Short mmCIF file of C-alpha atoms in Angstrom, two decimals:
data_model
loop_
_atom_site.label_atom_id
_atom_site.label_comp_id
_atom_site.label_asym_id
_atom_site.label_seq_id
_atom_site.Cartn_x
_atom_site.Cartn_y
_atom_site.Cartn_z
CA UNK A 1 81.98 84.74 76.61
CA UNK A 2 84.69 83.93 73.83
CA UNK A 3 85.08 86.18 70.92
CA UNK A 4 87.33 84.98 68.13
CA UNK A 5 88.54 87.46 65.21
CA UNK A 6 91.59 88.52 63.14
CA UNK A 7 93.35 89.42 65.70
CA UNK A 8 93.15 86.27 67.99
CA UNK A 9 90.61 84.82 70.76
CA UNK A 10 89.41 86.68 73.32
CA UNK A 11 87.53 85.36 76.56
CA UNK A 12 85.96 87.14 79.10
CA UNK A 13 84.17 85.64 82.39
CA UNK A 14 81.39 87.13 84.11
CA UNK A 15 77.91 88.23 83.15
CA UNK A 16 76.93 91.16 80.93
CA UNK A 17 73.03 92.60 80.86
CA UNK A 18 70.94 96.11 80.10
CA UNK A 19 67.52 97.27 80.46
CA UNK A 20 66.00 99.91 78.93
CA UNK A 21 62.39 101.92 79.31
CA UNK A 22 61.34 103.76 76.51
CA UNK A 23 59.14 104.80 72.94
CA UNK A 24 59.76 102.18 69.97
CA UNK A 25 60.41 103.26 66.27
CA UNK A 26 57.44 104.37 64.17
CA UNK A 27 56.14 101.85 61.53
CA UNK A 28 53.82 103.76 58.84
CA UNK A 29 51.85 101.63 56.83
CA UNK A 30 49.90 102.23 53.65
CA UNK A 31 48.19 99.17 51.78
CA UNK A 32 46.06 98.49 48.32
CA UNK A 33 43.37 95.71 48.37
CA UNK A 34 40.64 94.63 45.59
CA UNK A 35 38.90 91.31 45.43
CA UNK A 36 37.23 89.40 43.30
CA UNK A 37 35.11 86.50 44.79
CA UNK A 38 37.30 84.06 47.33
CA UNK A 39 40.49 85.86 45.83
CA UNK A 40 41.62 88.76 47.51
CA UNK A 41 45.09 90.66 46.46
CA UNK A 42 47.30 93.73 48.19
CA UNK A 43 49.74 96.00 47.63
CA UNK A 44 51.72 97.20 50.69
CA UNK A 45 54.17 100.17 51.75
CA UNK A 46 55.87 100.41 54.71
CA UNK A 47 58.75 101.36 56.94
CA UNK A 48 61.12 102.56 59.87
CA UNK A 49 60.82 105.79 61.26
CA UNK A 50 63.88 105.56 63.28
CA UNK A 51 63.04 107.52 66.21
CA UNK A 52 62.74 105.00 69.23
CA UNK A 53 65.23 105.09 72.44
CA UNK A 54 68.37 103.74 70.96
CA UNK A 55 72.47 104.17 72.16
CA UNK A 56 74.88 102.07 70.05
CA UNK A 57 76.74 101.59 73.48
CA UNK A 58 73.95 100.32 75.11
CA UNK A 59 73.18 96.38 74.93
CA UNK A 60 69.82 97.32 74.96
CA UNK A 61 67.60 99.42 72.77
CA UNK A 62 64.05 99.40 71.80
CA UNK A 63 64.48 101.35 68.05
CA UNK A 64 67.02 99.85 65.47
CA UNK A 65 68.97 103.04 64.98
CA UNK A 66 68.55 103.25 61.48
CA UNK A 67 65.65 103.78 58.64
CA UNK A 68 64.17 101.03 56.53
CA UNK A 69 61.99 100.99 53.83
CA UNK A 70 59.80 97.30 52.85
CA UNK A 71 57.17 96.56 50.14
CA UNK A 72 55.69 93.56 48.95
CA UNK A 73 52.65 91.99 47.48
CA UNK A 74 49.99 89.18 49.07
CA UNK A 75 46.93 87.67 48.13
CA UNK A 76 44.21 85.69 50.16
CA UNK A 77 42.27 82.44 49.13
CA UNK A 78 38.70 82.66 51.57
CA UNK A 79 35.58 80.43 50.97
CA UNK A 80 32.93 81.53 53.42
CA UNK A 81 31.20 78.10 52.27
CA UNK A 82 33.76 75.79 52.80
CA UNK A 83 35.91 78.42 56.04
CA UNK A 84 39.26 77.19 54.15
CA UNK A 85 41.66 80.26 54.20
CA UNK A 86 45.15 80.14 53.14
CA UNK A 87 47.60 83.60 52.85
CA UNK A 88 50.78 84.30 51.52
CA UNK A 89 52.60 87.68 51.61
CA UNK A 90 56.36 88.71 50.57
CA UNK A 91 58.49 91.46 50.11
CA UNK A 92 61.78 92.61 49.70
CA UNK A 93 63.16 95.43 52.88
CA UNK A 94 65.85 98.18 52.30
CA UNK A 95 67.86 99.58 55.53
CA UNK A 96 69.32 102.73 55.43
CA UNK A 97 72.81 103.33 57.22
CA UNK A 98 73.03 103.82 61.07
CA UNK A 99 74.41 107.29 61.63
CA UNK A 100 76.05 105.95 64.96
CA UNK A 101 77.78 103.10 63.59
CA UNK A 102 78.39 104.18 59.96
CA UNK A 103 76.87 100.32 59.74
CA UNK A 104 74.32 99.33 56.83
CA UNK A 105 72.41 95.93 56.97
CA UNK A 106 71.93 94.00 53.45
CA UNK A 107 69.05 94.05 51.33
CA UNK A 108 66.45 90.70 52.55
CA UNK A 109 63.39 89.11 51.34
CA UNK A 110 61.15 87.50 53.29
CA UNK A 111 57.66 85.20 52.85
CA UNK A 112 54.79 84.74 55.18
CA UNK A 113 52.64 82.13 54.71
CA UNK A 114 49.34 80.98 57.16
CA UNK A 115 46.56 78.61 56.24
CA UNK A 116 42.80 78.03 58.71
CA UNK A 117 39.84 76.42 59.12
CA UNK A 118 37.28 78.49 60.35
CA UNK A 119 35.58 75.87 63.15
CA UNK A 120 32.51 78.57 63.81
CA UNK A 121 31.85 81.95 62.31
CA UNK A 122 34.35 83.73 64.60
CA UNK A 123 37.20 81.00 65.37
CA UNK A 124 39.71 79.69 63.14
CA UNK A 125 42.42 77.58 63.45
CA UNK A 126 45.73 76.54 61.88
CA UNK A 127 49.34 76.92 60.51
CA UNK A 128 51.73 79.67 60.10
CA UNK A 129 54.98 79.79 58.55
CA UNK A 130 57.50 82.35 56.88
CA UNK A 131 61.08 82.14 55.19
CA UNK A 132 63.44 85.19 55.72
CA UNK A 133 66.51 85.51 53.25
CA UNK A 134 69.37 88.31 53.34
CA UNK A 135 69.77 88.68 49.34
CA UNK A 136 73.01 91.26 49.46
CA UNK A 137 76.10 91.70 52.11
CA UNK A 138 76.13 93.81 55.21
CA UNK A 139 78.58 96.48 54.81
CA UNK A 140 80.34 99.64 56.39
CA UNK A 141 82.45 100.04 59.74
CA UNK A 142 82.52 96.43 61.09
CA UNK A 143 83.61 95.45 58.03
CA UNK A 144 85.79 92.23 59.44
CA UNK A 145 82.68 90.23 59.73
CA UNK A 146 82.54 89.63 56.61
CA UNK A 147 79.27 89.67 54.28
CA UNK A 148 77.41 88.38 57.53
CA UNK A 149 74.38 87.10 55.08
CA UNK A 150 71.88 85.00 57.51
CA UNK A 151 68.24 83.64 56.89
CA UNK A 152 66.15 81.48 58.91
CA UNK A 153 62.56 80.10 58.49
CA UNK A 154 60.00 79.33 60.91
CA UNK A 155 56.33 76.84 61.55
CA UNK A 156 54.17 76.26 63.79
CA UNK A 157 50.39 76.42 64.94
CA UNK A 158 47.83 79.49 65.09
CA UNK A 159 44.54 80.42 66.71
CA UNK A 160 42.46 83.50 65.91
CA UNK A 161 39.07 84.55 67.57
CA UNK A 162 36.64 87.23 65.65
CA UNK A 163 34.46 89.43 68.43
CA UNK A 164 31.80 91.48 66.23
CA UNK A 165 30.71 94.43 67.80
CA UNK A 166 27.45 97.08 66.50
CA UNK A 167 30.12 99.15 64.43
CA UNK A 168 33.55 97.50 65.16
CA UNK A 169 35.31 94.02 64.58
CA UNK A 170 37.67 92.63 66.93
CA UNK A 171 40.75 90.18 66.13
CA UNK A 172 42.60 88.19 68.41
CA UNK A 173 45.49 86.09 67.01
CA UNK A 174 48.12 83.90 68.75
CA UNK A 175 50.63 81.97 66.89
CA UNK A 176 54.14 80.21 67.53
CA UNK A 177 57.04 79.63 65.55
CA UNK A 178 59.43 76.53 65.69
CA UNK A 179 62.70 78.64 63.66
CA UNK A 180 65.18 76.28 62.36
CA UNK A 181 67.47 76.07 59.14
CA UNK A 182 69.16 79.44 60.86
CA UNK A 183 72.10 81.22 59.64
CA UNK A 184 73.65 84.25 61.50
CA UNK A 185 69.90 84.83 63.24
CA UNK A 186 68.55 83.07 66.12
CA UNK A 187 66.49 80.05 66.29
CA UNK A 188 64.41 78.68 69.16
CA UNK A 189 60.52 79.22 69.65
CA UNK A 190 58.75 82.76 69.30
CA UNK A 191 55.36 83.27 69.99
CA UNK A 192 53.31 86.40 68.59
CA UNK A 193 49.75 88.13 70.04
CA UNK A 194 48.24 90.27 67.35
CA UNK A 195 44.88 92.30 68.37
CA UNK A 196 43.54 94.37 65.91
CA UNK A 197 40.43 96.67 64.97
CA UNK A 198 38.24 97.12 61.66
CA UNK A 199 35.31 98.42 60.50
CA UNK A 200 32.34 95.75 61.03
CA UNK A 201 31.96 93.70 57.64
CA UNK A 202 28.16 93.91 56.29
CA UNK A 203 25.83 90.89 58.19
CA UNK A 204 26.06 88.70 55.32
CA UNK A 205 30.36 88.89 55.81
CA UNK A 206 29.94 88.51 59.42
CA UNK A 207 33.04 85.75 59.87
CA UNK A 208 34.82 86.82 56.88
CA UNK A 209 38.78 86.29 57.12
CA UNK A 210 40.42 88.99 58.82
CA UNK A 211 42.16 91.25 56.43
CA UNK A 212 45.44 90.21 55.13
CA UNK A 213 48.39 92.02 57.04
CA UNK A 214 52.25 90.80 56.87
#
């Protein structure tokens, strides 16, 4: 591992790694959504309780340390006739400063994008994308790296199955990202599961698009 800074280059040899069992932050959610025919709109709160297992000398930690606050807007485009469906959601998130690091991450925006074609009445398939942006510096103890603004977008393909039950729907989703274009954030592939539970749509919705969630 090679480290360079003001004061020189530093290299160190060996291996470095951390596990860690534990409870994750808290993530409350609260959303607005009207429709009007095959357009569907939403409002969205949300945030970071931080109160996961985290140690700012530990390598690894489940919660980021700190609070964060994110809101946005998204709208849906789904014809039951046709089973085109195409989503977009974005938002801007706010991070509060970690206590144990006296650190505070930038202000970013981000965009989520995901278009399907329903095949049957319960199985879609498609593309997924999103574009994250860091719109204001990093600042506070580790000042000496700088503004440390990074973005990165991501594509690839997605699959969702629909399992209607007597009072309950089911959603499955998988989806993978190809990230590229990255700037102080990783980039490789990432692959996502989502499983989710709603109220059973009335018979003549049965196959409707999932609701839209970020």
């Amino acid at each position: 591992m090679t480290v360079t800074g003001p004061g020189g280059v530093i290299t160190r040899e060996g291996g470095i790694d951390d596990g860690r069992d534990g409870f994750s932050d808290l993530y409350p959610l609260a959303t607005l959504k009207w429709n009007s025919g095959v357009n569907n709109w939403m409002i969205y709160a949300t945030g970071d309780i931080p109160v996961g297992m985290y140690d700012s000398s530990r390598l690894a930690n489940i919660g980021i340390g700190h609070g964060a606050i994110d809101g946005g807007v998204g709208y849906t485009y789904f014809n039951q006739q046709t089973g085109n469906e195409f989503s977009v959601v974005t938002g801007v998130t706010g991070n509060f400063m970690n206590p144990s690091t006296g650190y505070t991450n930038g202000i970013d925006w981000h965009l989520d994008w995901g278009a399907s074609h329903f095949l049957t009445k319960t199985l879609q398939v498609g593309a997924v994308g999103y574009f994250y942006d860091q719109i204001t510096a990093d600042r506070g103890a580790a000042a000496f790296l700088g503004s440390n603004l990074s973005r990165v977008a991501g594509v690839g393909p997605q699959i969702g199955l629909i399992f209607p039950g007597r009072s309950t729907q089911t959603y499955l989703n998988f989806k993978a990202y190809s990230e590229f274009a990255a700037d102080n954030r990783p980039s490789g592939w990432s692959a996502w599961v989502t499983l989710s539970f709603s109220p059973r749509p009335p018979s003549h919705e049965t196959g409707a698009a999932p609701a839209l969630t970020k």
